[in-house]
Short mmCIF file of C-alpha atoms and ligand atoms in Angstrom, two decimals:
data_model
loop_
_atom_site.label_atom_id
_atom_site.label_comp_id
_atom_site.label_asym_id
_atom_site.label_seq_id
_atom_site.Cartn_x
_atom_site.Cartn_y
_atom_site.Cartn_z
CA MET A 1 101.00 93.12 127.67
CA GLU A 2 101.95 96.67 127.56
CA PRO A 3 103.86 98.04 130.16
CA ILE A 4 103.20 101.43 131.65
CA THR A 5 105.37 103.48 130.14
CA ARG A 6 104.86 106.32 127.53
CA ARG A 7 101.03 106.55 128.49
CA GLY A 8 101.76 106.55 132.09
CA ALA A 9 100.61 109.74 133.18
CA LEU A 10 97.18 109.92 131.34
CA THR A 11 95.18 113.43 131.45
CA LEU A 12 91.67 114.06 129.80
CA GLY A 13 90.89 117.66 131.52
CA GLY A 14 88.68 116.77 134.33
CA LEU A 15 86.71 114.18 132.93
CA GLY A 16 87.49 111.75 135.87
CA LEU A 17 90.02 109.31 133.16
CA ALA A 18 93.15 110.60 135.10
CA GLY A 19 94.69 108.19 136.37
CA VAL A 20 93.50 105.46 133.97
CA VAL A 21 96.24 102.82 133.11
CA VAL A 22 96.15 100.55 130.14
CA GLY A 23 96.02 97.17 131.78
CA GLY A 24 96.55 93.99 130.36
CA ALA A 25 94.11 94.48 127.49
CA GLY A 26 96.51 96.68 126.19
CA LEU A 27 96.11 98.77 122.94
CA LEU A 28 93.79 96.16 121.57
CA TRP A 29 92.69 98.60 118.74
CA THR A 30 95.68 100.33 117.39
CA SER A 31 95.93 99.85 113.76
CA SER A 32 99.56 99.67 113.63
CA SER A 33 99.62 96.82 116.26
CA ALA A 34 99.78 93.56 115.89
CA ASN A 35 96.16 93.33 116.98
CA THR A 36 95.07 94.90 113.62
CA GLY A 37 92.57 91.92 113.41
CA GLN A 38 90.63 93.24 115.93
CA VAL A 39 89.51 96.26 114.12
CA GLN A 40 86.59 95.54 112.05
CA SER A 41 86.98 97.79 108.63
CA GLY A 42 85.28 97.76 105.33
CA ARG A 43 81.71 98.40 106.20
CA ALA A 44 79.44 100.67 103.40
CA PHE A 45 80.45 104.14 103.67
CA ALA A 46 78.22 106.36 106.08
CA GLN A 47 77.84 110.00 106.61
CA PRO A 48 76.51 111.88 109.95
CA PRO A 49 72.57 112.87 110.10
CA GLU A 50 72.16 116.24 107.92
CA LEU A 51 69.94 118.92 109.36
CA ARG A 52 69.48 121.32 106.74
CA SER A 53 67.82 124.96 106.90
CA ALA A 54 64.47 126.23 105.85
CA ASN A 55 63.37 129.48 104.88
CA GLY A 56 66.31 131.05 106.08
CA LEU A 57 67.07 129.40 109.53
CA LEU A 58 68.59 126.46 110.96
CA GLN A 59 67.52 125.87 114.92
CA VAL A 60 69.23 122.67 116.43
CA ARG A 61 70.27 121.45 119.72
CA LEU A 62 73.79 119.89 120.24
CA ASP A 63 74.03 117.83 123.36
CA VAL A 64 77.51 117.28 124.20
CA ALA A 65 77.69 114.42 126.60
CA ARG A 66 79.92 111.09 127.05
CA ALA A 67 78.39 108.36 124.73
CA SER A 68 78.95 104.76 123.76
CA VAL A 69 79.19 104.39 120.27
CA GLN A 70 80.78 101.49 117.51
CA VAL A 71 84.13 102.17 116.41
CA GLY A 72 85.77 99.27 114.33
CA GLY A 73 83.11 96.77 115.55
CA HIS A 74 83.84 97.45 118.84
CA SER A 75 81.90 99.48 121.45
CA ALA A 76 83.98 102.74 122.75
CA SER A 77 83.26 105.37 125.17
CA ILE A 78 83.60 108.31 123.57
CA LEU A 79 82.49 112.19 124.01
CA SER A 80 79.89 113.24 121.16
CA PHE A 81 77.39 115.50 120.23
CA ASN A 82 73.89 114.15 120.15
CA GLY A 83 75.06 110.87 120.44
CA GLY A 84 77.08 109.78 117.59
CA ILE A 85 80.64 111.01 115.87
CA PRO A 86 80.80 113.01 113.85
CA GLY A 87 77.86 115.30 115.33
CA PRO A 88 75.16 116.01 112.52
CA THR A 89 76.15 117.87 109.44
CA LEU A 90 74.69 121.32 109.71
CA ARG A 91 73.71 122.40 106.18
CA LEU A 92 72.93 125.89 105.42
CA LYS A 93 72.73 128.66 102.61
CA ALA A 94 74.55 132.25 102.76
CA GLY A 95 72.24 134.70 104.84
CA ASP A 96 70.80 132.10 106.97
CA ARG A 97 70.50 132.36 110.73
CA LEU A 98 71.94 129.29 112.88
CA GLY A 99 70.63 128.90 116.21
CA VAL A 100 72.38 126.14 118.28
CA THR A 101 71.01 125.70 121.81
CA LEU A 102 74.31 123.85 123.36
CA ARG A 103 73.86 121.61 126.43
CA ASN A 104 77.16 120.79 127.98
CA GLY A 105 76.40 117.43 129.97
CA LEU A 106 80.33 116.85 130.61
CA GLU A 107 81.59 117.12 133.71
CA GLU A 108 83.71 120.21 132.84
CA PRO A 109 83.33 123.24 130.85
CA THR A 110 83.13 123.33 127.12
CA ASN A 111 81.57 125.75 124.56
CA LEU A 112 81.23 125.99 120.52
CA HIS A 113 83.23 127.54 117.95
CA VAL A 114 82.02 127.44 113.99
CA HIS A 115 85.41 127.55 112.47
CA GLY A 116 85.39 129.24 109.09
CA LEU A 117 82.41 130.88 109.40
CA HIS A 118 82.36 134.48 108.58
CA VAL A 119 79.94 135.76 111.47
CA SER A 120 80.69 137.94 114.38
CA PRO A 121 82.54 137.06 117.30
CA GLU A 122 80.62 138.98 119.81
CA GLY A 123 77.85 138.46 122.55
CA ASN A 124 76.12 134.83 121.99
CA GLY A 125 77.84 134.99 118.41
CA ASP A 126 80.92 132.58 117.55
CA ASN A 127 82.67 133.97 121.08
CA PRO A 128 85.48 131.98 122.01
CA PHE A 129 85.05 133.64 125.38
CA VAL A 130 82.13 132.14 125.98
CA MET A 131 82.29 129.14 129.10
CA VAL A 132 79.30 126.74 129.31
CA GLU A 133 79.47 125.03 132.86
CA PRO A 134 78.63 121.51 133.10
CA GLY A 135 74.76 120.64 133.26
CA GLU A 136 74.25 124.26 131.67
CA THR A 137 72.82 125.47 128.40
CA PHE A 138 73.89 128.35 126.32
CA ASP A 139 72.01 129.62 122.60
CA TYR A 140 74.05 130.43 120.23
CA GLU A 141 73.29 132.40 117.04
CA PHE A 142 74.77 132.86 114.00
CA LEU A 143 74.11 134.92 110.87
CA LEU A 144 75.94 134.39 107.99
CA PRO A 145 76.11 137.31 105.54
CA ALA A 146 73.99 137.16 102.32
CA ASP A 147 77.27 136.76 100.31
CA HIS A 148 79.01 133.99 102.36
CA PRO A 149 81.34 131.93 100.56
CA PRO A 150 80.12 128.41 99.90
CA GLY A 151 82.18 125.44 101.44
CA LEU A 152 83.02 123.10 104.41
CA TYR A 153 83.49 124.68 107.80
CA TRP A 154 83.05 123.03 111.09
CA TYR A 155 82.49 123.33 114.54
CA HIS A 156 84.04 122.07 117.65
CA PRO A 157 84.71 122.89 121.53
CA HIS A 158 87.02 125.91 122.23
CA HIS A 159 87.59 125.99 125.94
CA HIS A 160 91.40 127.06 126.38
CA GLY A 161 93.35 124.17 128.38
CA LEU A 162 90.16 121.73 127.13
CA SER A 163 89.97 121.92 123.68
CA ALA A 164 92.80 119.20 122.40
CA GLY A 165 91.13 116.39 124.84
CA GLN A 166 87.58 117.29 123.90
CA VAL A 167 87.83 116.90 120.08
CA PHE A 168 90.02 113.98 120.33
CA GLY A 169 87.22 112.33 122.26
CA GLY A 170 85.24 113.10 119.49
CA LEU A 171 83.65 116.43 119.60
CA TYR A 172 83.35 117.94 115.86
CA GLY A 173 81.12 118.14 112.93
CA ALA A 174 80.26 119.49 109.77
CA ILE A 175 79.07 122.64 108.44
CA ILE A 176 78.20 122.97 104.72
CA VAL A 177 77.54 126.36 102.95
CA GLU A 178 75.66 125.08 99.80
CA ASP A 179 76.65 126.79 96.11
CA PRO A 180 74.66 129.60 94.99
CA VAL A 181 75.34 127.69 91.36
CA PRO A 182 75.20 123.95 92.62
CA ILE A 183 77.73 122.31 90.97
CA GLU A 184 76.94 118.94 89.20
CA ALA A 185 77.92 115.95 90.89
CA ALA A 186 76.63 112.15 90.85
CA ARG A 187 76.93 112.45 94.97
CA GLU A 188 78.00 114.59 97.53
CA ARG A 189 79.82 113.28 100.45
CA VAL A 190 81.48 114.81 103.25
CA LEU A 191 84.51 113.01 104.61
CA VAL A 192 85.29 113.99 108.80
CA ILE A 193 88.68 112.39 109.27
CA SER A 194 89.53 112.33 112.95
CA ASP A 195 91.88 110.34 114.95
CA ILE A 196 91.57 108.71 118.29
CA THR A 197 93.13 106.29 120.55
CA LEU A 198 91.09 103.54 122.36
CA ASP A 199 92.19 101.34 125.01
CA GLY A 200 91.13 97.44 124.98
CA ARG A 201 88.21 98.29 126.93
CA GLY A 202 87.19 101.28 124.49
CA ARG A 203 88.39 104.33 126.92
CA ILE A 204 89.56 107.00 125.09
CA LEU A 205 93.45 107.37 125.92
CA GLY A 206 94.99 110.61 127.18
CA ALA A 207 97.97 112.01 126.07
CA SER A 208 101.37 112.00 127.82
CA ALA A 209 103.12 115.28 128.56
CA MET A 210 105.33 114.10 125.79
CA GLU A 211 102.47 113.38 123.49
CA GLN A 212 101.24 116.90 124.67
CA MET A 213 104.13 118.74 123.53
CA LEU A 214 104.42 117.14 120.26
CA GLY A 215 100.68 117.35 119.63
CA ARG A 216 98.64 114.16 120.19
CA GLU A 217 98.02 112.06 117.49
CA GLY A 218 95.43 108.79 117.43
CA GLU A 219 96.56 105.75 116.96
CA LEU A 220 93.24 104.99 114.87
CA VAL A 221 92.02 107.18 111.87
CA LEU A 222 88.56 107.52 111.32
CA VAL A 223 86.34 108.68 108.50
CA ASN A 224 82.81 109.79 109.52
CA GLY A 225 83.94 107.40 112.70
CA GLN A 226 84.46 104.49 110.75
CA VAL A 227 87.46 102.46 110.32
CA ASN A 228 88.57 102.38 106.54
CA PRO A 229 84.86 102.48 105.20
CA ARG A 230 84.13 100.99 101.62
CA LEU A 231 82.75 103.11 98.79
CA THR A 232 81.34 102.14 95.51
CA ALA A 233 80.79 104.55 92.23
CA ARG A 234 80.41 103.86 88.56
CA PRO A 235 82.88 104.99 85.93
CA GLY A 236 82.68 108.21 84.60
CA GLU A 237 80.91 109.31 87.46
CA ARG A 238 81.80 112.78 89.30
CA GLU A 239 81.60 112.91 92.72
CA ARG A 240 81.72 116.07 95.24
CA TRP A 241 83.99 115.36 98.44
CA GLN A 242 84.56 117.42 101.21
CA ILE A 243 86.86 116.34 103.35
CA LEU A 244 87.74 117.96 106.93
CA ASN A 245 90.85 117.49 108.91
CA ALA A 246 89.56 117.33 112.48
CA CYS A 247 92.66 115.51 113.98
CA VAL A 248 94.17 117.17 116.96
CA SER A 249 97.47 117.44 115.69
CA ARG A 250 97.63 115.02 112.42
CA TYR A 251 98.56 116.55 109.12
CA LEU A 252 97.07 114.51 106.24
CA HIS A 253 99.09 114.17 103.05
CA LEU A 254 95.93 112.43 101.02
CA ARG A 255 96.39 110.58 97.82
CA LEU A 256 93.85 108.60 95.72
CA ASP A 257 95.84 107.39 93.12
CA GLY A 258 94.48 106.16 89.69
CA GLN A 259 91.56 108.54 90.13
CA ARG A 260 90.88 112.22 88.62
CA VAL A 261 91.02 114.47 91.51
CA GLN A 262 90.32 118.22 90.71
CA LEU A 263 90.74 120.64 94.00
CA LEU A 264 87.93 123.66 93.82
CA GLY A 265 90.17 125.14 96.92
CA VAL A 266 91.07 124.48 100.57
CA ASP A 267 88.86 126.20 103.17
CA SER A 268 86.45 129.20 102.16
CA GLY A 269 89.31 129.97 99.59
CA ARG A 270 87.58 128.37 96.21
CA PHE A 271 90.02 128.92 93.32
CA GLY A 272 88.26 130.63 90.12
CA ALA A 273 88.61 126.99 88.01
CA PRO A 274 89.34 123.57 89.68
CA GLU A 275 92.79 122.23 89.91
CA THR A 276 93.90 118.78 89.00
CA VAL A 277 96.07 117.82 91.87
CA ASP A 278 97.72 114.25 92.92
CA ALA A 279 98.03 114.85 96.62
CA ILE A 280 96.67 117.33 99.10
CA VAL A 281 98.21 118.35 102.49
CA LEU A 282 95.44 119.35 104.97
CA ALA A 283 96.67 120.56 108.27
CA PRO A 284 94.47 120.31 111.24
CA GLY A 285 91.48 122.43 110.73
CA ASN A 286 91.79 122.59 106.66
CA ARG A 287 89.34 121.81 104.71
CA ALA A 288 89.67 120.15 100.71
CA ASP A 289 86.49 120.55 98.51
CA VAL A 290 87.37 117.98 95.70
CA LEU A 291 85.79 116.72 92.57
CA VAL A 292 86.61 112.90 92.11
CA THR A 293 85.91 111.73 88.13
CA MET A 294 85.83 107.94 88.55
CA VAL A 295 88.05 105.34 86.94
CA ASP A 296 87.46 101.75 86.98
CA GLY A 297 89.58 99.91 89.77
CA THR A 298 89.81 99.69 93.43
CA VAL A 299 92.13 102.09 95.06
CA GLU A 300 92.53 103.24 98.39
CA LEU A 301 92.52 106.94 99.79
CA GLU A 302 95.34 107.14 101.67
CA ALA A 303 97.12 109.37 104.02
CA LEU A 304 101.13 109.36 103.31
CA PRO A 305 103.65 110.18 106.04
CA TYR A 306 104.10 114.01 106.54
CA ASP A 307 107.28 115.22 108.52
CA ARG A 308 106.02 118.11 111.14
CA GLY A 309 109.07 118.33 112.64
CA GLY A 310 109.64 117.72 116.48
CA PRO A 311 111.64 118.74 119.17
CA GLY A 312 114.71 118.40 117.85
CA GLY A 313 117.40 118.84 120.07
CA MET A 314 114.97 121.43 122.54
CA MET A 315 114.14 117.94 124.41
CA GLY A 316 117.44 115.88 123.96
CA ALA A 317 115.27 112.74 123.09
CA GLY A 318 114.56 111.98 119.26
CA GLU A 319 110.76 111.35 119.58
CA ARG A 320 108.90 112.46 116.62
CA PRO A 321 105.38 112.82 115.76
CA ARG A 322 103.46 110.23 114.02
CA SER A 323 101.50 112.14 111.30
CA GLY A 324 100.01 109.87 108.73
CA THR A 325 102.09 107.02 110.85
CA SER A 326 105.08 108.09 109.65
CA THR A 327 106.19 104.26 109.29
CA GLY A 328 104.11 104.03 106.65
CA ARG A 329 101.04 104.74 104.76
CA ALA A 330 97.44 104.45 106.50
CA SER A 331 94.35 103.45 104.30
CA LEU A 332 91.49 105.57 105.19
CA ALA A 333 89.05 104.52 102.87
CA THR A 334 88.58 102.15 99.77
CA LEU A 335 87.08 103.03 96.90
CA THR A 336 85.68 100.65 94.21
CA VAL A 337 84.64 101.95 90.83
CA ALA A 338 82.78 99.13 88.76
CA GLY A 339 79.90 98.73 86.78
CA GLU A 340 78.12 100.55 83.49
CA ARG A 341 80.04 103.75 82.27
CA VAL A 342 78.42 106.62 82.97
CA ALA A 343 78.30 109.68 80.68
CA ALA A 344 80.92 112.55 81.23
CA ALA A 345 79.70 115.22 83.76
CA PRO A 346 79.02 118.79 82.48
CA GLU A 347 82.17 121.09 82.74
CA VAL A 348 82.28 123.01 86.35
CA PRO A 349 80.40 126.20 86.23
CA ILE A 350 83.44 129.31 86.56
CA GLN A 351 83.66 130.17 90.44
CA ARG A 352 83.43 133.94 91.72
CA THR A 353 86.96 134.95 91.46
CA PRO A 354 88.32 135.35 94.73
CA ARG A 355 89.56 138.72 95.62
CA ASP A 356 93.16 139.90 95.32
CA LEU A 357 94.54 142.06 98.44
CA ARG A 358 97.82 142.17 96.85
CA GLY A 359 96.74 145.51 94.93
CA ARG A 360 95.56 146.67 98.25
CA ALA A 361 96.96 149.63 100.45
CA VAL A 362 98.11 148.05 103.75
CA THR A 363 97.03 149.20 106.89
CA ALA A 364 99.36 148.02 109.19
CA ARG A 365 102.23 145.48 109.40
CA ARG A 366 102.60 142.91 112.31
CA GLU A 367 104.91 140.47 112.79
CA LEU A 368 103.69 137.16 114.80
CA THR A 369 106.43 134.91 116.18
CA PHE A 370 105.29 131.86 117.30
CA ALA A 371 108.10 129.99 119.33
CA MET A 372 108.83 126.85 121.86
CA GLY A 373 110.65 127.32 124.64
CA MET A 374 112.11 125.18 127.81
CA GLY A 375 109.31 125.96 130.09
CA ALA A 376 108.69 124.97 133.76
CA MET A 377 106.97 121.49 134.76
CA MET A 378 103.52 123.15 135.21
CA GLY A 379 101.31 121.92 137.02
CA GLY A 380 97.91 122.70 134.94
CA SER A 381 98.89 122.39 131.56
CA GLY A 382 101.33 119.82 131.98
CA SER A 383 103.54 121.14 129.47
CA MET A 384 107.18 120.45 129.49
CA MET A 385 107.28 123.25 126.97
CA SER A 386 106.55 127.10 126.69
CA PHE A 387 104.19 127.66 123.50
CA THR A 388 104.15 131.20 122.93
CA ILE A 389 103.31 134.18 120.44
CA ASN A 390 105.38 136.93 120.40
CA GLY A 391 106.82 135.38 123.89
CA ARG A 392 103.67 135.26 125.63
CA GLU A 393 101.22 132.81 126.54
CA PHE A 394 97.55 133.28 126.18
CA ASP A 395 95.41 135.56 128.52
CA ALA A 396 91.78 135.87 127.79
CA ASP A 397 92.00 139.47 129.61
CA ARG A 398 94.82 140.91 127.77
CA VAL A 399 94.37 141.89 124.12
CA ASP A 400 97.54 141.03 121.91
CA THR A 401 96.46 142.89 118.95
CA THR A 402 94.09 145.84 118.05
CA VAL A 403 92.97 146.44 114.55
CA GLU A 404 90.81 148.91 113.03
CA ALA A 405 87.50 147.96 111.64
CA GLY A 406 87.45 147.93 107.81
CA SER A 407 91.39 148.04 107.46
CA VAL A 408 93.75 145.50 105.53
CA GLU A 409 96.71 144.33 107.38
CA GLU A 410 100.00 142.40 106.50
CA TRP A 411 101.22 139.78 108.76
CA THR A 412 104.45 137.82 108.83
CA LEU A 413 103.83 134.60 110.57
CA LYS A 414 107.42 133.42 111.80
CA ASN A 415 108.11 130.26 113.15
CA THR A 416 111.39 130.04 115.13
CA SER A 417 110.48 126.51 116.26
CA PRO A 418 111.49 122.95 115.13
CA MET A 419 108.36 122.19 114.62
CA ASP A 420 105.33 123.29 111.94
CA HIS A 421 102.53 125.28 113.62
CA PRO A 422 99.30 125.66 111.26
CA VAL A 423 97.88 129.33 112.09
CA HIS A 424 94.43 129.88 112.54
CA LEU A 425 92.48 133.25 112.92
CA HIS A 426 88.68 133.41 113.74
CA VAL A 427 86.36 135.20 111.60
CA TRP A 428 88.49 136.71 108.94
CA PRO A 429 90.40 134.36 106.42
CA MET A 430 93.70 134.81 105.40
CA GLN A 431 95.20 135.28 101.89
CA ILE A 432 98.62 134.04 101.53
CA VAL A 433 101.05 136.42 99.59
CA GLU A 434 104.03 134.89 100.35
CA SER A 435 105.25 131.19 101.27
CA ALA A 436 108.49 129.68 101.17
CA GLY A 437 110.10 132.90 99.35
CA ARG A 438 107.56 132.94 96.81
CA GLY A 439 104.21 134.69 95.76
CA PRO A 440 101.30 132.51 94.51
CA ASP A 441 100.15 132.95 91.19
CA THR A 442 96.58 133.32 92.03
CA ALA A 443 94.88 134.35 95.06
CA ILE A 444 94.95 131.91 97.80
CA TRP A 445 92.58 132.17 100.93
CA GLN A 446 92.66 129.95 103.70
CA ASP A 447 91.58 130.06 107.52
CA VAL A 448 94.41 127.63 108.68
CA VAL A 449 98.21 128.42 107.49
CA ASN A 450 100.63 126.09 108.08
CA VAL A 451 104.14 127.81 108.87
CA PRO A 452 106.81 125.33 108.59
CA ALA A 453 109.15 124.74 111.20
CA ARG A 454 111.63 127.58 111.22
CA GLY A 455 110.06 129.22 108.15
CA GLN A 456 107.69 132.04 107.46
CA VAL A 457 104.83 133.27 105.85
CA ARG A 458 103.05 136.48 104.86
CA VAL A 459 99.22 136.72 104.97
CA ARG A 460 97.16 139.65 104.14
CA ILE A 461 93.83 140.03 106.15
CA ALA A 462 91.09 142.43 105.25
CA PHE A 463 89.13 143.26 108.63
CA ASP A 464 85.53 143.38 106.95
CA ASP A 465 81.93 143.42 108.41
CA PHE A 466 82.74 142.69 112.22
CA VAL A 467 84.18 144.37 115.09
CA GLY A 468 84.71 142.78 118.95
CA ARG A 469 86.99 140.41 120.46
CA THR A 470 88.62 136.65 119.21
CA VAL A 471 91.59 134.88 118.66
CA TYR A 472 94.04 133.53 116.61
CA HIS A 473 96.30 130.49 117.51
CA CYS A 474 98.24 127.10 116.83
CA HIS A 475 95.38 124.42 115.38
CA ILE A 476 97.62 121.74 116.97
CA LEU A 477 95.20 121.72 119.54
CA ASP A 478 97.42 120.82 122.29
CA HIS A 479 99.55 123.95 121.54
CA GLU A 480 96.58 126.07 121.70
CA ASP A 481 95.96 124.80 125.16
CA ALA A 482 99.59 125.19 126.19
CA GLY A 483 98.94 128.69 125.54
CA MET A 484 99.93 128.94 121.91
CA MET A 485 96.98 131.36 121.34
CA GLY A 486 96.32 135.56 121.26
CA VAL A 487 93.51 137.73 121.65
CA ILE A 488 92.91 140.04 118.87
CA GLU A 489 90.12 143.11 118.84
CA VAL A 490 88.78 144.56 115.78
CA ARG A 491 87.08 148.08 116.53
CU1 LIG B 1 89.08 125.43 114.48
CU2 LIG B 1 89.52 128.37 116.90
O1 LIG B 1 89.76 127.20 115.82
CU1 LIG B 2 88.26 128.52 114.25
CU1 LIG B 3 101.76 124.28 117.00
#
């Protein structure tokens, strides 16, 4: 029997779960508990339904509501876009117009953000200040520039104070911007990786104040909503995998031992030529675009431990985050390669080399300091600590950073806390110019940049194409909800 201990204070926004207590049934589903046998895994890999643009337009309706789905062979009551987890994959081309009619069927406000897309933050565009009240509908419109970079992007709610709970509950989906020159692959797969904790009756467990401070990590890690799905391929085949870390706080340190893995790029930052890698680390919000060339045998896609720090002396106690199940490895999927050998795939076409801002004049330099401090036990956020950028918590009515349109800025992202913070800026990607005291050899572009505990990273940003007000924040969504977010206005 699970005592009412660390999960004693359960909250999940206003979803009516506050006060729900894990009873005698306990955490039936945890992959780490003795009840592992209860979770069914090993079903055939499946992908979310796909909605594809035609003639430059994709018009979709996304219904946000509670839904009952099967997770690991049990029925679970989760939050969903259009009834499933993940939501449908939206497939676009550069230059397309994406229209989304979002209907809020929850009992609390929500909204929609298209993470990583280079689109306007104004009006009914990628505007994180929009709020869609329960029962209401909002029409979003996103217009992708004709030269929008190809790759994997995603959508999720972005309502300050409710983001972590809503994403954890199941609200996420992939957006693919297709390559102008397709990369030949036997198969294209999208892997949306998320984590969730469900109680014995299939209800989502909220996070305690401590878990919110650390950043909540679910006990089950899902791939496209499945527990350890099974993939099959033939030797020699080259597959394209687009992998999204949709977890609220969990870092994914991924390995696929025994297979040839080439990284095309992270986020929208495509490399000039693919890089052969043996591991990939994705912070929350990051995406990896990879080619897997199949070698005979059965291997696991594994998430290894990743140490993202802890409160250290700040909280007294030594509770650590559990990224990648720090006690061991988590198997996310099983790949079996067998059968007749297939002829090698043709060379990957040369990719458009990303631009390099290191040769450009910098208009302004700024320092953003991400800090954790002892905060009051606040009623609203339930946070024991304050999470600040340059000493301030988020305020939607204050502009923290004003930038001139068209300028190139250099930002030093400093982390004075004992935990990593994955820093994300909307609309404009960041080029990493210095990390761990070193400058990379090539131009590395990402929209989520991990700033390690007590470390710093320097980035450059070109504020091209759009004006308007948007945000930057820590993508551990519990930290964002607790205030680690700032407002930027480009004009
Ligand atoms: Cu993926 Cu501001 O978020
Ligand atoms: Cu974003
Ligand atoms: Cu953080």
